[in-house]
Amino acid sequence: KYTAYQTLAREASKPDATPQLKSFWENLNELSETQAGGSMYTVYIGTMKDGTQKAVKVLVPNAISFIRENTESARKVAEGLLETKNYGNSDGVKLASVLIDDLENWLIEDIRATNYEQDDLEFTKLNGGFSNEEGAEIQIPAMTPTGTMFIKIEDWKEGENLSRVLQAPPNTDLQRSVRLIRDDFYRQLETPTENGTALVHSDVHMGNVRIAQQGDGSLNVYWLDRGYFLHFNQDEIGVLS
């Protein structure tokens, strides 16, 4: 957490820091303990002086070096397998050798890209408020523009992650939320933006969907962790459709 505070202070004090990031830092009361994390980002809840809460993702130090070291190790494993009798002609290993390079480039692009902020505005416009006839609605937590690859901030939303909901016995709420998630994901694949490409959440898994039941019985379904988007052109949209 100390490193997260250091990163926030450094980025907010830069001359080209966004006004929103400066305001966030000036009005931050405290960061929680780690809520989630991996090899690239650590997630905290930031509680502001007015009591509102934000989800704060802070880049792990040396994340790019970590990715390069691990993908290089994977390359050496693939190269070694191709030299063996059992795997020398394996199409799977040959394909893996190619995909390792793609994976490395994709992960580093994910870290370095800052155009996700503009993409997120477009994604929100296309998907926020999408609903079905069963009383469930897609909501996109508001993103705070930071202009830096080191910090990503969005509104914190209370609710249950889909992974936790699935541990409970099947019920109407679960079925409604899953159907809406399915419908909206296909909608992302098939709905072009103004520039003609489809904009798709790149990290769809159960932990990145949160479900909150409202007082009137309706459901809000939140897409979380939208730091990187896939772009599909018209030909790709045609194939997927």
Short mmCIF file of C-alpha atoms in Angstrom, two decimals:
data_model
loop_
_atom_site.label_atom_id
_atom_site.label_comp_id
_atom_site.label_asym_id
_atom_site.label_seq_id
_atom_site.Cartn_x
_atom_site.Cartn_y
_atom_site.Cartn_z
CA LYS A 1 0.00 0.00 0.00
CA TYR A 2 2.91 2.34 0.69
CA THR A 3 4.06 1.89 -2.91
CA ALA A 4 0.54 2.70 -4.12
CA TYR A 5 0.58 5.98 -2.15
CA GLN A 6 3.99 6.80 -3.62
CA THR A 7 2.74 6.14 -7.15
CA LEU A 8 -0.36 8.29 -6.65
CA ALA A 9 1.67 11.16 -5.18
CA ARG A 10 4.22 11.01 -8.01
CA GLU A 11 1.69 10.89 -10.84
CA ALA A 12 -0.63 13.55 -9.35
CA SER A 13 2.27 15.97 -8.88
CA LYS A 14 3.44 15.84 -12.51
CA PRO A 15 2.91 19.05 -14.50
CA ASP A 16 0.80 17.23 -17.09
CA ALA A 17 -1.35 15.33 -14.57
CA THR A 18 -5.06 15.54 -15.35
CA PRO A 19 -7.15 17.87 -13.18
CA GLN A 20 -9.26 14.84 -12.21
CA LEU A 21 -6.21 12.92 -10.91
CA LYS A 22 -4.98 15.97 -8.98
CA SER A 23 -8.42 16.39 -7.42
CA PHE A 24 -8.58 12.69 -6.56
CA TRP A 25 -5.23 12.84 -4.77
CA GLU A 26 -6.08 16.04 -2.92
CA ASN A 27 -9.40 14.61 -1.71
CA LEU A 28 -8.30 11.04 -0.98
CA ASN A 29 -8.74 10.12 2.67
CA GLU A 30 -7.29 6.61 2.65
CA LEU A 31 -6.66 3.45 0.66
CA SER A 32 -7.97 0.11 1.85
CA GLU A 33 -5.94 -3.03 2.13
CA THR A 34 -5.49 -4.94 -1.14
CA GLN A 35 -8.82 -6.02 -2.63
CA ALA A 36 -7.44 -7.91 -5.63
CA GLY A 37 -4.24 -8.14 -7.55
CA GLY A 38 -2.03 -9.98 -9.97
CA SER A 39 1.21 -9.60 -11.86
CA MET A 40 0.13 -6.29 -13.46
CA TYR A 41 -2.11 -4.31 -11.11
CA THR A 42 -3.12 -4.18 -7.46
CA VAL A 43 -6.64 -3.00 -6.60
CA TYR A 44 -7.61 -0.90 -3.59
CA ILE A 45 -10.75 0.90 -2.43
CA GLY A 46 -10.04 4.61 -2.18
CA THR A 47 -12.28 6.37 0.34
CA MET A 48 -12.62 10.08 -0.33
CA LYS A 49 -13.00 12.84 2.26
CA ASP A 50 -16.72 13.07 1.47
CA GLY A 51 -17.15 9.32 2.07
CA THR A 52 -17.52 8.24 -1.57
CA GLN A 53 -15.46 5.29 -2.71
CA LYS A 54 -13.40 4.55 -5.80
CA ALA A 55 -11.81 1.39 -7.18
CA VAL A 56 -8.11 2.25 -7.60
CA LYS A 57 -5.82 0.09 -9.75
CA VAL A 58 -2.11 0.75 -9.33
CA LEU A 59 0.49 -0.71 -11.68
CA VAL A 60 2.79 -3.21 -10.00
CA PRO A 61 6.43 -2.03 -10.03
CA ASN A 62 8.49 -3.72 -12.75
CA ALA A 63 5.36 -5.24 -14.30
CA ILE A 64 6.73 -4.97 -17.86
CA SER A 65 10.03 -6.60 -16.86
CA PHE A 66 8.06 -9.39 -15.16
CA ILE A 67 6.08 -10.02 -18.37
CA ARG A 68 9.21 -10.03 -20.55
CA GLU A 69 11.03 -12.43 -18.24
CA ASN A 70 8.13 -14.88 -18.12
CA THR A 71 7.39 -14.83 -21.84
CA GLU A 72 11.09 -15.36 -22.54
CA SER A 73 11.03 -18.41 -20.25
CA ALA A 74 7.97 -19.69 -22.13
CA ARG A 75 9.79 -19.24 -25.46
CA LYS A 76 12.72 -21.31 -24.22
CA VAL A 77 10.36 -24.08 -23.12
CA ALA A 78 8.66 -24.09 -26.55
CA GLU A 79 12.01 -24.06 -28.36
CA GLY A 80 13.22 -26.95 -26.23
CA LEU A 81 10.08 -28.98 -26.96
CA LEU A 82 10.48 -28.44 -30.70
CA GLU A 83 13.93 -30.02 -30.49
CA THR A 84 12.57 -33.22 -28.95
CA LYS A 85 11.39 -36.32 -30.79
CA ASN A 86 7.89 -36.31 -29.31
CA TYR A 87 7.11 -32.63 -29.90
CA GLY A 88 9.36 -31.65 -32.80
CA ASN A 89 6.47 -31.74 -35.27
CA SER A 90 3.73 -30.67 -32.89
CA ASP A 91 1.43 -28.10 -34.46
CA GLY A 92 0.32 -27.09 -30.99
CA VAL A 93 3.85 -26.23 -29.85
CA LYS A 94 4.54 -24.38 -33.12
CA LEU A 95 1.36 -22.36 -32.65
CA ALA A 96 2.28 -21.65 -29.03
CA SER A 97 5.65 -20.27 -30.17
CA VAL A 98 3.84 -17.71 -32.30
CA LEU A 99 1.19 -16.90 -29.71
CA ILE A 100 3.79 -16.21 -27.02
CA ASP A 101 4.96 -13.16 -29.00
CA ASP A 102 1.37 -12.00 -29.48
CA LEU A 103 0.64 -12.47 -25.78
CA GLU A 104 3.70 -10.48 -24.74
CA ASN A 105 2.82 -7.60 -27.07
CA TRP A 106 -0.82 -7.62 -25.94
CA LEU A 107 0.03 -7.52 -22.23
CA ILE A 108 2.53 -4.70 -22.66
CA GLU A 109 0.11 -2.76 -24.85
CA ASP A 110 -2.51 -3.22 -22.12
CA ILE A 111 -0.16 -1.57 -19.63
CA ARG A 112 1.06 1.27 -21.83
CA ALA A 113 -2.20 2.23 -23.52
CA THR A 114 -3.92 5.37 -22.25
CA ASN A 115 -6.50 5.60 -25.05
CA TYR A 116 -8.71 3.31 -22.95
CA GLU A 117 -10.14 6.44 -21.35
CA GLN A 118 -11.60 7.62 -24.66
CA ASP A 119 -12.64 4.07 -25.47
CA ASP A 120 -14.40 3.81 -22.12
CA LEU A 121 -16.52 6.86 -22.85
CA GLU A 122 -17.63 5.26 -26.12
CA PHE A 123 -18.20 1.90 -24.43
CA THR A 124 -20.32 3.57 -21.77
CA LYS A 125 -22.40 5.37 -24.38
CA LEU A 126 -23.05 2.13 -26.27
CA ASN A 127 -23.72 -0.18 -23.32
CA GLY A 128 -24.74 1.85 -20.28
CA GLY A 129 -28.45 1.45 -19.65
CA PHE A 130 -28.88 -1.59 -21.90
CA SER A 131 -31.61 -3.73 -20.37
CA ASN A 132 -33.81 -6.72 -21.01
CA GLU A 133 -37.47 -7.30 -20.29
CA GLU A 134 -36.65 -9.13 -17.06
CA GLY A 135 -35.72 -6.05 -15.03
CA ALA A 136 -31.94 -6.20 -15.32
CA GLU A 137 -29.83 -3.32 -16.62
CA ILE A 138 -26.18 -2.85 -17.58
CA GLN A 139 -24.38 -0.09 -15.67
CA ILE A 140 -20.87 1.21 -16.30
CA PRO A 141 -19.11 2.66 -13.22
CA ALA A 142 -17.83 6.15 -14.04
CA MET A 143 -14.11 6.30 -14.86
CA THR A 144 -11.82 9.05 -13.54
CA PRO A 145 -9.42 10.20 -16.31
CA THR A 146 -5.86 9.89 -15.03
CA GLY A 147 -3.87 10.20 -18.27
CA THR A 148 -1.26 7.75 -16.96
CA MET A 149 -0.64 4.05 -17.37
CA PHE A 150 0.25 3.75 -13.67
CA ILE A 151 -3.21 4.43 -12.23
CA LYS A 152 -6.77 3.54 -13.25
CA ILE A 153 -9.76 4.73 -11.22
CA GLU A 154 -13.47 4.07 -11.44
CA ASP A 155 -16.42 4.37 -9.06
CA TRP A 156 -16.63 1.56 -6.51
CA LYS A 157 -19.90 -0.37 -6.71
CA GLU A 158 -21.23 -2.56 -3.94
CA GLY A 159 -22.72 -5.89 -4.90
CA GLU A 160 -21.88 -9.52 -5.48
CA ASN A 161 -19.33 -10.66 -8.02
CA LEU A 162 -20.76 -13.19 -10.43
CA SER A 163 -18.27 -15.76 -9.13
CA ARG A 164 -19.88 -15.55 -5.67
CA VAL A 165 -23.42 -15.58 -7.05
CA LEU A 166 -22.70 -18.81 -8.90
CA GLN A 167 -21.82 -20.55 -5.65
CA ALA A 168 -25.41 -20.12 -4.50
CA PRO A 169 -28.29 -22.34 -5.67
CA PRO A 170 -29.74 -21.25 -9.04
CA ASN A 171 -32.35 -18.55 -8.67
CA THR A 172 -34.27 -16.06 -10.74
CA ASP A 173 -31.84 -13.20 -10.08
CA LEU A 174 -28.88 -15.24 -11.26
CA GLN A 175 -30.67 -16.33 -14.41
CA ARG A 176 -31.70 -12.76 -15.22
CA SER A 177 -28.20 -11.40 -14.76
CA VAL A 178 -26.50 -14.14 -16.78
CA ARG A 179 -28.90 -13.69 -19.68
CA LEU A 180 -28.27 -9.94 -19.70
CA ILE A 181 -24.48 -10.41 -19.60
CA ARG A 182 -24.71 -12.83 -22.51
CA ASP A 183 -26.93 -10.49 -24.55
CA ASP A 184 -24.77 -7.44 -23.90
CA PHE A 185 -21.55 -9.24 -24.76
CA TYR A 186 -22.93 -10.32 -28.12
CA ARG A 187 -24.18 -6.78 -28.57
CA GLN A 188 -20.63 -5.49 -28.03
CA LEU A 189 -19.39 -7.83 -30.75
CA GLU A 190 -22.04 -6.79 -33.25
CA THR A 191 -22.47 -3.05 -32.62
CA PRO A 192 -20.02 -0.81 -34.49
CA THR A 193 -18.89 2.50 -33.03
CA GLU A 194 -18.90 5.73 -35.04
CA ASN A 195 -15.59 4.76 -36.67
CA GLY A 196 -17.02 1.40 -37.75
CA THR A 197 -15.23 -0.90 -35.29
CA ALA A 198 -16.78 -2.93 -32.50
CA LEU A 199 -15.53 -2.14 -29.00
CA VAL A 200 -15.37 -5.20 -26.75
CA HIS A 201 -14.42 -5.73 -23.08
CA SER A 202 -11.20 -7.73 -23.29
CA ASP A 203 -11.18 -9.35 -19.85
CA VAL A 204 -14.57 -10.97 -19.41
CA HIS A 205 -14.60 -13.29 -16.41
CA MET A 206 -16.82 -13.80 -13.39
CA GLY A 207 -14.81 -11.49 -11.14
CA ASN A 208 -15.27 -8.57 -13.53
CA VAL A 209 -19.05 -8.60 -13.32
CA ARG A 210 -20.85 -7.29 -10.23
CA ILE A 211 -24.57 -7.67 -9.53
CA ALA A 212 -26.57 -5.43 -7.20
CA GLN A 213 -30.26 -5.86 -6.45
CA GLN A 214 -32.19 -2.61 -6.10
CA GLY A 215 -35.00 -1.88 -3.66
CA ASP A 216 -37.64 -2.34 -6.36
CA GLY A 217 -36.34 -5.81 -7.22
CA SER A 218 -34.53 -4.78 -10.38
CA LEU A 219 -30.90 -5.73 -10.97
CA ASN A 220 -27.94 -3.55 -11.89
CA VAL A 221 -25.19 -5.48 -13.63
CA TYR A 222 -21.82 -3.68 -13.65
CA TRP A 223 -18.98 -4.24 -16.12
CA LEU A 224 -15.78 -3.76 -14.09
CA ASP A 225 -12.08 -3.47 -14.93
CA ARG A 226 -12.43 -2.03 -18.44
CA GLY A 227 -8.79 -0.98 -18.78
CA TYR A 228 -8.27 -2.36 -22.27
CA PHE A 229 -10.67 -2.89 -25.16
CA LEU A 230 -10.59 -5.11 -28.21
CA HIS A 231 -11.35 -3.45 -31.55
CA PHE A 232 -12.95 -5.53 -34.30
CA ASN A 233 -13.16 -4.23 -37.87
CA GLN A 234 -16.07 -4.82 -40.24
CA ASP A 235 -14.65 -8.08 -41.62
CA GLU A 236 -14.14 -9.43 -38.10
CA ILE A 237 -17.62 -8.31 -37.07
CA GLY A 238 -18.99 -10.19 -40.08
CA VAL A 239 -17.23 -13.39 -39.08
CA LEU A 240 -18.40 -13.13 -35.47
CA SER A 241 -21.97 -12.31 -36.52
#
